[in-house]
Short mmCIF file of C-alpha atoms and ligand atoms in Angstrom, two decimals:
data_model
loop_
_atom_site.label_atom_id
_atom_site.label_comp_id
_atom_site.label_asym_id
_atom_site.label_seq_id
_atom_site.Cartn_x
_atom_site.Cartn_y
_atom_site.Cartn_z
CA UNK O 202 74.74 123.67 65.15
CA UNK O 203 77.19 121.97 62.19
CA UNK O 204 79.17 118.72 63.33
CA UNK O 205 82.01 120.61 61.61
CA UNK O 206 83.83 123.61 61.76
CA UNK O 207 86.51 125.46 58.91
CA UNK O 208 89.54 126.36 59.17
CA UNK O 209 91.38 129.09 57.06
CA UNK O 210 95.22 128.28 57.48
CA UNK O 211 96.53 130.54 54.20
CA UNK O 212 95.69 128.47 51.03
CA UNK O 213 94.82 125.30 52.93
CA UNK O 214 91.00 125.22 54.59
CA UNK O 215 90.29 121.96 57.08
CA UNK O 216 87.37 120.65 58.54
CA UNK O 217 87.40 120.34 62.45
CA UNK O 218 85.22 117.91 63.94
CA UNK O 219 82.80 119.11 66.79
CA UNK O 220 82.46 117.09 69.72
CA UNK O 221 79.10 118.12 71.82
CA UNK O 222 79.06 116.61 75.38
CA UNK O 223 75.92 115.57 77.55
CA UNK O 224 75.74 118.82 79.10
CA UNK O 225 76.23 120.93 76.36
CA UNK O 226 79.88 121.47 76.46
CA UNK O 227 81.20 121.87 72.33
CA UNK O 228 85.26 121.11 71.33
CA UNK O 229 87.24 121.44 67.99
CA UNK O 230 88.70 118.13 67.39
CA UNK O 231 92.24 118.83 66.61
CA UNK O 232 93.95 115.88 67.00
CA UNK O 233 94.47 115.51 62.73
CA UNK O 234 95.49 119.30 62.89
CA UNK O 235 99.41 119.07 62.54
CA UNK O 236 99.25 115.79 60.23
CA UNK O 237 97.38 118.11 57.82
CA UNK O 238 98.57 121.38 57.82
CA UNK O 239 102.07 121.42 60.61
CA UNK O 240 100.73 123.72 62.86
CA UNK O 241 100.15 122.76 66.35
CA UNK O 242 97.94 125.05 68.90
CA UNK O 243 99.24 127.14 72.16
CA UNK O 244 97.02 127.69 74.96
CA UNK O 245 99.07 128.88 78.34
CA UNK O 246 97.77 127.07 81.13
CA UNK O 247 95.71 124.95 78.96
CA UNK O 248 92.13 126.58 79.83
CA UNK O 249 90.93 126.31 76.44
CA UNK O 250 92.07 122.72 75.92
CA UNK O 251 89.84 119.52 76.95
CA UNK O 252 92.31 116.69 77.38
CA UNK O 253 90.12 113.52 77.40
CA UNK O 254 86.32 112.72 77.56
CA UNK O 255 85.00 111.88 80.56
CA UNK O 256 81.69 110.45 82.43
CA UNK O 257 82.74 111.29 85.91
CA UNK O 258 82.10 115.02 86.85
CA UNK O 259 80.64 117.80 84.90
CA UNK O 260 81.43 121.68 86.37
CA UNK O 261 79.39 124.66 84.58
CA UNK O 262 82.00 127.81 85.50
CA UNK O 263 79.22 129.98 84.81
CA UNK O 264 76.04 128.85 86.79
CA UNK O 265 78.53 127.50 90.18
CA UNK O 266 77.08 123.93 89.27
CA UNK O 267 78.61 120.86 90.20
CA UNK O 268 78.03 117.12 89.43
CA UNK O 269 79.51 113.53 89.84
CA UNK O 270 77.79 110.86 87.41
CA UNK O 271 74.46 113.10 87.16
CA UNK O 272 74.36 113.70 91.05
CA UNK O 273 74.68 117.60 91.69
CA UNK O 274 76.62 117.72 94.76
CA UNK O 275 74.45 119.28 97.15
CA UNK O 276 72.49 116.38 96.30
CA UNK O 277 75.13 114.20 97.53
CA UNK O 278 75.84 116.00 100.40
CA UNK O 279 72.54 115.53 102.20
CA UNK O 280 71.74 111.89 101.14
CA UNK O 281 75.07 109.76 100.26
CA UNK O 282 78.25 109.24 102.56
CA UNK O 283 81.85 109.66 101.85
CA UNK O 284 82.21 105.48 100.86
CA UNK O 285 79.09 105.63 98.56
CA UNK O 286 80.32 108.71 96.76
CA UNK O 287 83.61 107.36 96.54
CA UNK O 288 82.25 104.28 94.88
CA UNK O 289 79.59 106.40 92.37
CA UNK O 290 83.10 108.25 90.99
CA UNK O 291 84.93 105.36 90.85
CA UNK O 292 82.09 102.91 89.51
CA UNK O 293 80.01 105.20 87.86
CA UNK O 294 76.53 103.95 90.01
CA UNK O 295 76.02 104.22 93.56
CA UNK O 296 76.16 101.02 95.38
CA UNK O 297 73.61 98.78 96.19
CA UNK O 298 73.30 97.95 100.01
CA UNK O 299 75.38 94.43 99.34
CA UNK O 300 77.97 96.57 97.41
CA UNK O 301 78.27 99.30 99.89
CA UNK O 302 78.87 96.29 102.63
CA UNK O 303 81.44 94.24 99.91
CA UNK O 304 83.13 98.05 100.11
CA UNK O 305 83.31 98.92 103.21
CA UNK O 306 84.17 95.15 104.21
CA UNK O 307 87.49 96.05 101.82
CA UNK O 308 88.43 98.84 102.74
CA UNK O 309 88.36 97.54 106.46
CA UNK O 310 90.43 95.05 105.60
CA UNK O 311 92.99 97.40 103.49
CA UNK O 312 93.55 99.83 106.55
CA UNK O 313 96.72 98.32 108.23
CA UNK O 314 99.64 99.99 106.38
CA UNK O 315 102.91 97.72 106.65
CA UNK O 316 105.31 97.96 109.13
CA UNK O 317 107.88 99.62 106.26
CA UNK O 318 105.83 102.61 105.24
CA UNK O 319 105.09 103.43 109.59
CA UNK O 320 109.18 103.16 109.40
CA UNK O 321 109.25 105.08 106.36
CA UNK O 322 106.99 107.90 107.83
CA UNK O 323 108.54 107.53 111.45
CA UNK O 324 111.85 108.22 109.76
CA UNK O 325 111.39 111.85 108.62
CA UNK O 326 111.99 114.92 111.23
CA UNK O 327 108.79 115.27 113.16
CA UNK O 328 107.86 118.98 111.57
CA UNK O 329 108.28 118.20 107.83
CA UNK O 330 105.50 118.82 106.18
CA UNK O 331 102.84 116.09 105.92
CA UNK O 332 102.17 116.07 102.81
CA UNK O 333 105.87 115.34 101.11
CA UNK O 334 105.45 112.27 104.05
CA UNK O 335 102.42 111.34 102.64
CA UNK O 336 103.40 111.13 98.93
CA UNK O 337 106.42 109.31 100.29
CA UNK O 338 104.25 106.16 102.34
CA UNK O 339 101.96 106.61 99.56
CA UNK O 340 104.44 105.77 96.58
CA UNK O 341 106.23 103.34 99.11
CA UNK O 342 103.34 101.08 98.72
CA UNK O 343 104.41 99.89 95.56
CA UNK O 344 106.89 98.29 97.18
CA UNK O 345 104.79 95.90 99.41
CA UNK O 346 102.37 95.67 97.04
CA UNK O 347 104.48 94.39 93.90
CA UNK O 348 101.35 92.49 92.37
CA UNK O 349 99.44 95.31 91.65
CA UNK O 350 102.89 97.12 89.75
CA UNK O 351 101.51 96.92 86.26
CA UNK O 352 98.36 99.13 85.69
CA UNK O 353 96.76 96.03 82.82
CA UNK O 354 95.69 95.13 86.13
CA UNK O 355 92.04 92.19 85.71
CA UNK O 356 89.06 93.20 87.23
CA UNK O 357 89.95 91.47 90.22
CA UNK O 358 92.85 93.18 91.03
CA UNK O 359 90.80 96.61 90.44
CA UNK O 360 88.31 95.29 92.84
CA UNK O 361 91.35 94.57 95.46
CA UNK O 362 93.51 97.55 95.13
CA UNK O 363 90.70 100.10 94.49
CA UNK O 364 89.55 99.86 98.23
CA UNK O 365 93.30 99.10 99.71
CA UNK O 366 94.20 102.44 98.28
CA UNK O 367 91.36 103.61 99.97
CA UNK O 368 92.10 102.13 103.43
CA UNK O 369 95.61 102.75 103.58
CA UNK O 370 95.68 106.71 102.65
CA UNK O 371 93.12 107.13 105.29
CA UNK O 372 96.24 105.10 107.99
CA UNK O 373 98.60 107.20 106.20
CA UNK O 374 96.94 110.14 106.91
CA UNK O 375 96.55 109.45 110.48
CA UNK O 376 99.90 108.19 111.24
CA UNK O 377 101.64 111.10 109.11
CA UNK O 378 99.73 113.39 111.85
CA UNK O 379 100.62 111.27 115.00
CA UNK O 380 103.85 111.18 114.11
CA UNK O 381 104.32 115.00 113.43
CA UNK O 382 102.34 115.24 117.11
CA UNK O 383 105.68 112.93 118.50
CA UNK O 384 102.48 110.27 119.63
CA UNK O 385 102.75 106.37 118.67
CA UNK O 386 100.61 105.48 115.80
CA UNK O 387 97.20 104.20 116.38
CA UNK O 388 96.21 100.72 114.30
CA UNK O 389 92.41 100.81 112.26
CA UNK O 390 89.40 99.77 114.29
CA UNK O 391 87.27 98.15 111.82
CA UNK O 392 84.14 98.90 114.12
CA UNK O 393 84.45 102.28 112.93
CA UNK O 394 83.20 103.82 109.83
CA UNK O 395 85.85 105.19 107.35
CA UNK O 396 85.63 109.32 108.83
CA UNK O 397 85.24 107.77 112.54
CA UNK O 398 88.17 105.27 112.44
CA UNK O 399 90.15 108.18 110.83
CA UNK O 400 89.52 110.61 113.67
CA UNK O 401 90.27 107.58 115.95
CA UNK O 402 93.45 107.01 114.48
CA UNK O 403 94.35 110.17 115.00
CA UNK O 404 93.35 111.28 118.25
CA UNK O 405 92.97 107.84 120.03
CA UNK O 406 89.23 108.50 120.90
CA UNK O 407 86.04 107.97 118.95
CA UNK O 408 84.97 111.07 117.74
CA UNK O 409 81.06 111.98 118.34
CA UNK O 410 78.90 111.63 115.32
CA UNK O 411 78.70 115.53 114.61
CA UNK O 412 82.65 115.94 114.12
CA UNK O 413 82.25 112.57 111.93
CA UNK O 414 79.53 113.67 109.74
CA UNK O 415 81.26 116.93 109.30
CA UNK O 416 84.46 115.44 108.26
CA UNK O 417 82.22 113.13 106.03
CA UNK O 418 80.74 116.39 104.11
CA UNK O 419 83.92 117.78 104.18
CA UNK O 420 85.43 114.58 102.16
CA UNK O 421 82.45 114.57 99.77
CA UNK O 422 83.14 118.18 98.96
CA UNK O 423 86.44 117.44 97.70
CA UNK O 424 85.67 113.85 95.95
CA UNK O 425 86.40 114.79 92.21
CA UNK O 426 87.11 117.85 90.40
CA UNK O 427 86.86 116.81 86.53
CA UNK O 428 90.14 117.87 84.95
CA UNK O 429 92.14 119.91 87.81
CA UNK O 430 95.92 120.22 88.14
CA UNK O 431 95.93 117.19 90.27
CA UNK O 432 94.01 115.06 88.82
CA UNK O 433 95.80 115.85 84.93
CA UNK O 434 98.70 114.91 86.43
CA UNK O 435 97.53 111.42 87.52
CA UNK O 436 96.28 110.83 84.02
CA UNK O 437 99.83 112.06 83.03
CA UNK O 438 101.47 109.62 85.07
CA UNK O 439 99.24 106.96 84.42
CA UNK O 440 99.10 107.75 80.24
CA UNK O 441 102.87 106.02 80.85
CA UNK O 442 101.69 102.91 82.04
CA UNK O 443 102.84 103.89 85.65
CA UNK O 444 100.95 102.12 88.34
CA UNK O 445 98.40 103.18 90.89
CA UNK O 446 100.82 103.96 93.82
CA UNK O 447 102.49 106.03 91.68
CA UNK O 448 100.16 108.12 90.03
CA UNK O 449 98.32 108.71 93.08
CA UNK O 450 101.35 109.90 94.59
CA UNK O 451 102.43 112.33 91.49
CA UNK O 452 98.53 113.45 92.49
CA UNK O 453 99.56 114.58 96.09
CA UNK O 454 102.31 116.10 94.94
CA UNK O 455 100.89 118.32 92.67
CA UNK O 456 98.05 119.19 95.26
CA UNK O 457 100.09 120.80 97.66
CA UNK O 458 100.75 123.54 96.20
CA UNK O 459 99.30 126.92 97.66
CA UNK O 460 97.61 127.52 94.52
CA UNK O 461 95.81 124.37 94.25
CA UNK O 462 94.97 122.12 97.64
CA UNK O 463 97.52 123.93 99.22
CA UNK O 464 95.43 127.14 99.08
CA UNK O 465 93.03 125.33 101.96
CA UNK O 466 96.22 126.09 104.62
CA UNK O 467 97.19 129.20 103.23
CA UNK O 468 93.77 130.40 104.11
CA UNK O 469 94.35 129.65 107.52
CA UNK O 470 97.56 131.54 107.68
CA UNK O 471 95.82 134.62 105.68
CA UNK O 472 93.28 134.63 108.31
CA UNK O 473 95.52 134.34 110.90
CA UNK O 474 97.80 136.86 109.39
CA UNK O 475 95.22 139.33 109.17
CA UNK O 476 93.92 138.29 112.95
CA UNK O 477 97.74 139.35 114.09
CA UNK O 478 97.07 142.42 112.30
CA UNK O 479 94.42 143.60 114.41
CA UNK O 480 91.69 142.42 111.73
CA UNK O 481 91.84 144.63 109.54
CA UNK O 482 91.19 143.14 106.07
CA UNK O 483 91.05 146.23 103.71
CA UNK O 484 94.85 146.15 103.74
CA UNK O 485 95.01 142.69 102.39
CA UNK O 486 92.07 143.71 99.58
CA UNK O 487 94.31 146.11 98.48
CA UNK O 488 98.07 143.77 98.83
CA UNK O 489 95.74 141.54 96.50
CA UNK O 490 94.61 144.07 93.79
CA UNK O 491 98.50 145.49 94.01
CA UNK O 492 100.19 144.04 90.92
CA UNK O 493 103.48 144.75 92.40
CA UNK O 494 102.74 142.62 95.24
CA UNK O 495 103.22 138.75 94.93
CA UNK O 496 100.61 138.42 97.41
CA UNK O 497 97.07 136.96 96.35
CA UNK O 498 93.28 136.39 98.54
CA UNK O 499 94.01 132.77 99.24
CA UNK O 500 90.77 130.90 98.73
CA UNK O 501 89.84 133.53 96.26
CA UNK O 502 89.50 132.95 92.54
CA UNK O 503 89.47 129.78 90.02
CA UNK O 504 90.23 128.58 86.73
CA UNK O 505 86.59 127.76 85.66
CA UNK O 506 83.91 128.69 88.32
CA UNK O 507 83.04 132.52 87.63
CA UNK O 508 80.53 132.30 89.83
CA UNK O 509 80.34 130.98 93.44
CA UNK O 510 81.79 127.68 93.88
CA UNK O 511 78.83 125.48 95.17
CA UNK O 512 81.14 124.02 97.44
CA UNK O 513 82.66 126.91 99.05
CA UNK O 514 78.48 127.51 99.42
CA UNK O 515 78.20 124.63 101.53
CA UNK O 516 81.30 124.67 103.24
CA UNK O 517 80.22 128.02 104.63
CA UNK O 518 76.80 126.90 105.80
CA UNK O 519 78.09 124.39 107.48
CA UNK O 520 81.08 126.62 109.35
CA UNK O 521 77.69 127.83 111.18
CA UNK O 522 76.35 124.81 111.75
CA UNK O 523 79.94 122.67 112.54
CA UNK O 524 81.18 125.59 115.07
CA UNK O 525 77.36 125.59 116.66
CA UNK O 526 77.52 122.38 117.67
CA UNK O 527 80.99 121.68 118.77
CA UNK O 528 80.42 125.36 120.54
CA UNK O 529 83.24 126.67 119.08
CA UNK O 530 83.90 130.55 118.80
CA UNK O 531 86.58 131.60 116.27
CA UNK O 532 87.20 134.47 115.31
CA UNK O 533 88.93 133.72 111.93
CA UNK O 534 84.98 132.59 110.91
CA UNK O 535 84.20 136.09 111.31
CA UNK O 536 87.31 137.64 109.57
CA UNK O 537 86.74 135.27 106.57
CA UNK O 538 83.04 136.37 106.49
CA UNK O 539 83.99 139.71 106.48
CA UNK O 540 86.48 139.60 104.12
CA UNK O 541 84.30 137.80 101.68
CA UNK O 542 81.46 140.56 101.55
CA UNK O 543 84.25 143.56 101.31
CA UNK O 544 86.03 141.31 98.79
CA UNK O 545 82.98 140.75 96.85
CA UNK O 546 81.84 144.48 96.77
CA UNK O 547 85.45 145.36 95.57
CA UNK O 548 85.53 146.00 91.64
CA UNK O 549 88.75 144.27 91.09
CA UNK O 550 87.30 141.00 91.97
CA UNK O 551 83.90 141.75 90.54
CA UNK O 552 85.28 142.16 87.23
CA UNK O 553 87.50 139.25 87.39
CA UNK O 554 84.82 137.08 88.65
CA UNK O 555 87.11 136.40 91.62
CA UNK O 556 84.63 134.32 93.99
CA UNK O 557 85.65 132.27 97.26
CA UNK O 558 86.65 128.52 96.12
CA UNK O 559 86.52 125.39 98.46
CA UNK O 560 89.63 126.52 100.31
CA UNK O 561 88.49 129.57 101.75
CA UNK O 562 86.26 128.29 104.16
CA UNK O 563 87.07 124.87 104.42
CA UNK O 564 89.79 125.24 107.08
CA UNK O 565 87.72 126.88 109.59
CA UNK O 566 85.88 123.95 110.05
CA UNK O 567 89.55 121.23 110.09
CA UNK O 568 90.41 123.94 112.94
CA UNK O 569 87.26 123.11 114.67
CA UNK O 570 87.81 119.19 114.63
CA UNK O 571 91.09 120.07 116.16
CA UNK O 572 93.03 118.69 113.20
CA UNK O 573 96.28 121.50 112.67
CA UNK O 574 96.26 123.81 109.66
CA UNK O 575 99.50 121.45 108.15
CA UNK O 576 97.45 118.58 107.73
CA UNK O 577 94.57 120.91 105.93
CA UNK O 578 95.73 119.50 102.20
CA UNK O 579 96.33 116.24 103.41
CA UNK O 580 92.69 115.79 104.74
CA UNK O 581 92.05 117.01 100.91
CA UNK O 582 93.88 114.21 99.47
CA UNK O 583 92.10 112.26 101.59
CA UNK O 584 88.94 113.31 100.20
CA UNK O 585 90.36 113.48 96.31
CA UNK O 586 91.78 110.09 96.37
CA UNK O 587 88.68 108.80 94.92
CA UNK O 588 88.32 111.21 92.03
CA UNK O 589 92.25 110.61 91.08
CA UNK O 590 91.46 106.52 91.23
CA UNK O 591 88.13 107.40 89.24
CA UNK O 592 90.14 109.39 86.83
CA UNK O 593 93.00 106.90 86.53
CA UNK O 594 90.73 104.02 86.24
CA UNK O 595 88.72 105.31 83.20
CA UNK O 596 91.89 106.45 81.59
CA UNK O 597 93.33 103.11 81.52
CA UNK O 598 90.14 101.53 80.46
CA UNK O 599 89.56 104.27 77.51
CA UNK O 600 89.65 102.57 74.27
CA UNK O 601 92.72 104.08 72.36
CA UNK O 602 94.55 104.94 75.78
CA UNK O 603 98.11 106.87 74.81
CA UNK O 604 100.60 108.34 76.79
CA UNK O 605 100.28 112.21 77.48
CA UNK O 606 103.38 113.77 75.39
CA UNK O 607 102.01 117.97 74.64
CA UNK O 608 104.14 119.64 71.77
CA UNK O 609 105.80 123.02 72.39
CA UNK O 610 106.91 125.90 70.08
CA UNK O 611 110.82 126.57 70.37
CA UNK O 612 111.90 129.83 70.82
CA UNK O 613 115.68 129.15 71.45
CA UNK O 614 118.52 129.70 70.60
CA UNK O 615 119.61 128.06 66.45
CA UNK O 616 123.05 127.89 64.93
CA UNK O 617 125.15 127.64 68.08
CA UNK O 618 129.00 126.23 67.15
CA UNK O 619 131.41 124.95 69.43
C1 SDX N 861 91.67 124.48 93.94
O1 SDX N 861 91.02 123.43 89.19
C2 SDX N 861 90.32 123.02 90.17
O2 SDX N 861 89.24 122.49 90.03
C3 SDX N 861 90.98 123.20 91.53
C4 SDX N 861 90.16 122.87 92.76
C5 SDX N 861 89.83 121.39 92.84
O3 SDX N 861 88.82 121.04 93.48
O4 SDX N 861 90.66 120.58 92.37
O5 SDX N 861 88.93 123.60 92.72
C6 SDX N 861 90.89 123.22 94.04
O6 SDX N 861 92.81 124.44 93.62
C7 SDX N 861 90.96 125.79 94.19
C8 SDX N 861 91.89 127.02 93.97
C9 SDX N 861 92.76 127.17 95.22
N1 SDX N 861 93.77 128.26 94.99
C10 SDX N 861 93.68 129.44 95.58
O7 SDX N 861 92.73 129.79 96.28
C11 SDX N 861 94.88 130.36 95.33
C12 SDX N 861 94.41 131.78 95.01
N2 SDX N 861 93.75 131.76 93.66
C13 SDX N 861 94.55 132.00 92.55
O8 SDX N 861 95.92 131.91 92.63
C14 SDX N 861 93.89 131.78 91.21
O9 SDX N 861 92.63 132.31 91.27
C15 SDX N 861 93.83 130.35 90.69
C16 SDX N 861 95.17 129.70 90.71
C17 SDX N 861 92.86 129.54 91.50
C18 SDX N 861 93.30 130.40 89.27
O10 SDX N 861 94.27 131.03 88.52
P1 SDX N 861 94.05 131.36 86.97
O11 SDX N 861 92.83 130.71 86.43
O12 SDX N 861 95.34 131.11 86.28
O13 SDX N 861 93.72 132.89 87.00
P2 SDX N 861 94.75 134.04 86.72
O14 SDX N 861 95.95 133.85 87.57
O15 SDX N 861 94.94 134.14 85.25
O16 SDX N 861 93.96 135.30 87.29
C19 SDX N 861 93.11 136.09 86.44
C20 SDX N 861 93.19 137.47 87.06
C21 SDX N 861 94.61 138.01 87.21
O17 SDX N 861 94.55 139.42 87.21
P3 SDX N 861 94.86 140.21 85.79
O18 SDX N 861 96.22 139.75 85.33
O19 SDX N 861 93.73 139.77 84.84
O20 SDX N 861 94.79 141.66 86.18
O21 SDX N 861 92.65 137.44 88.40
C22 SDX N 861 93.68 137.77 89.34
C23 SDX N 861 94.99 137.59 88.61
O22 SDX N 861 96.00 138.41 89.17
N3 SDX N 861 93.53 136.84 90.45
C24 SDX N 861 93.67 137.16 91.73
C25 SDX N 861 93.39 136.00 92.45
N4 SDX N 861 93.11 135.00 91.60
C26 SDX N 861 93.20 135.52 90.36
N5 SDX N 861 93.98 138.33 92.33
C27 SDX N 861 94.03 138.31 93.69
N6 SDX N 861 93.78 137.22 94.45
C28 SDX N 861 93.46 136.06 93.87
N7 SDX N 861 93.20 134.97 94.62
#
């Protein structure tokens, strides 16, 4: 294959660069294009564009594969925890048992959120939604954390506010919930693991160690994503020198939309939809395939797998597995199930390559640790905080770091006069 490619651009031919990753992946390097021949490129939604180079996750669309640092992530799922996976994205290596301890040790200690963001998260109306709370307490950090306001933060301050995030999104989380249940807010127990102390904060009793090691999968599963809406718009942020609390928070904002994280609770509401509807999930196949109807298969469909997503694969092995032993019936399992094979069989999505993503079946197990289908994207921020930090992090640290500013072709209006 030639490090090069031409381009034809009328009397003017350029050479391209090719950039070939680890895993095969090949890019024109564009970034002399307008310099030398004024034009720029378009690409609507930016699926043909790679916006940085990266060493945190690879995703191969076409074979459903997944992997953080090398690691595939069904790898990950049956030998690593939450913490350690949270630390390879972030640090690139899985910790040692000293550094998993140093970790855990910090992110202990980073779990009490101050007294301002509980008053700050106590102060909205008990049924907004949790996650515009959440990005609130989580950008209201920056106020009681002023040292860590610039992002040339040292090493040391990386170390420090790396695992703080950590430990205070996890306190956010739970106290965002209590207070949308009207309940007083429950403080950390640093006896707990990360999952277990979260499911104590939010419930006020230890969970057992099935519900924890689901939730544990569950936050593995959504670590890192490589490039996804979310996570570009921490980089954004961050490309403008913004800090951590800030970014993080432009991160959860841009998750909770229904067709990115916020797909996980529109499932829910599908199923349930559908469940109110006697069950019947033909009629929704077709409200899907109906271009005149607005309505899409929530959980259905995504921007690079065309394949399963090896996620979603999991997730619904484990719906068996999680509702087994908490002996939990729902029917919703069965309607999802269901829908998937008829879905599946159905040429429309066949030929669009329309598979089910990590939201379709993700929720049915949230519902069976009792947590309430408005804190579903939440409990995925929860679990993608570590891929935004990761992706943050090795932006800042990229030699030649600049701030994200895309060009645009004008189509408006010219000569205008007063
Ligand atoms: C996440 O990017 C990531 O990595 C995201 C994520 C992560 O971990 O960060 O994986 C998490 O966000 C998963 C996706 C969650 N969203 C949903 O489940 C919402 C439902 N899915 C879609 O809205 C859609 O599939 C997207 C948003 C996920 C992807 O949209 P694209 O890539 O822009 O695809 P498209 O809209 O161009 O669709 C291509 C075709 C269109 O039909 P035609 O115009 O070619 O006839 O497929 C159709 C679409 O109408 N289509 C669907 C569909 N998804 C796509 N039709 C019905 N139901 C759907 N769900």
């Amino acid at each position: 294959m030639s490090k090069s490619a031409k381009l034809e651009l009328g009397e003017k031919t350029i050479e391209l660069d090719i950039i070939e990753g680890t895993e095969g992946e090949r890019a024109l390097d564009i970034s002399k294009l307008r310099a030398e021949t004024g034009f720029i490129t378009y690409d609507n939604g930016l699926g043909n564009t790679g916006a940085c180079l990266s060493n945190i996750t690879f995703i191969d669309g076409e074979k459903g594969i997944l992997k953080h640092r090398g690691y595939t992530i069904e790898n990950l799922c049956e030998k690593s925890s939450f913490l350690e996976v949270s630390y390879l994205v972030v640090n690139g290596k899985l910790p040692s048992t000293s550094e998993l301890e140093e970790f855990t040790a910090a992110i202990q200690k980073g779990s009490k959120i101050p007294e301002g963001v509980k008053t700050i998260i106590k102060s909205f109306p008990k049924d907004a939604h949790p996650m515009g709370i959440t990005s609130a307490a989580m950008v209201a950090l920056s106020g009681f954390y002023p040292e860590y306001l610039n992002q040339d933060l040292s090493d040391q301050q990386k170390k420090e506010i790396i695992p703080l995030m950590l430990g205070q999104l996890k306190t956010i989380a739970a106290a965002v919930y209590r207070h949308g249940q009207g309940k007083d807010l429950i403080e950390p127990n640093n006896n707990l693991d990360y999952v277990s102390d979260f499911l104590y904060m939010m419930t006020g009793n230890e969970p057992n160690k099935e519900v924890a090691k689901a939730l544990d999968v569950l936050l593995i599963l959504h670590a890192d994503h490589e490039q996804n809406c979310s996570a570009s718009t921490v980089r954004v942020v961050g490309s403008s020198k913004a800090n951590l609390f800030a970014s993080i928070s432009s991160g959860i904002d841009a998750l909770w939309g229904p067709l990115h994280g916020g797909a996980n609770q529109a499932v829910l509401e599908m199923l349930s939809e559908i469940q109110k509807d006697g069950g019947g999930y033909e009629k929704f196949i077709e409200k899907a395939k109906d271009k005149e109807d607005p309505f899409r298969l929530m959980g259905f469909g995504h921007r690079v797998y065309k394949n399963f997503d090896p996620r979603a694969k999991v997730i619904k092995a484990y719906c068996d597995v999680v509702l087994d032993k908490l002996n939990v019936e729902d029917p919703l399992l069965d309607i999802a199930k269901g829908l998937e094979k008829t879905a599946l069989s159905d040429e429309y999505f066949a030929k669009r390559k329309l598979f089910p993503n990590v939201d379709f079946y993700s929720g049915i197990i949230y519902k069976a640790l009792g947590i309430p289908t408005n804190m579903f994207t939440v409990m995925f921020a929860l679990g993608r905080q570590p891929g935004w930090i990761a992706q943050w992090k090795e932006m800042i640290e990229a030699d030649g770091m600049r701030i994200t500013r895309p060009r645009q072709i004008y189509q408006g209006k010219t000569d205008e006069k007063l």
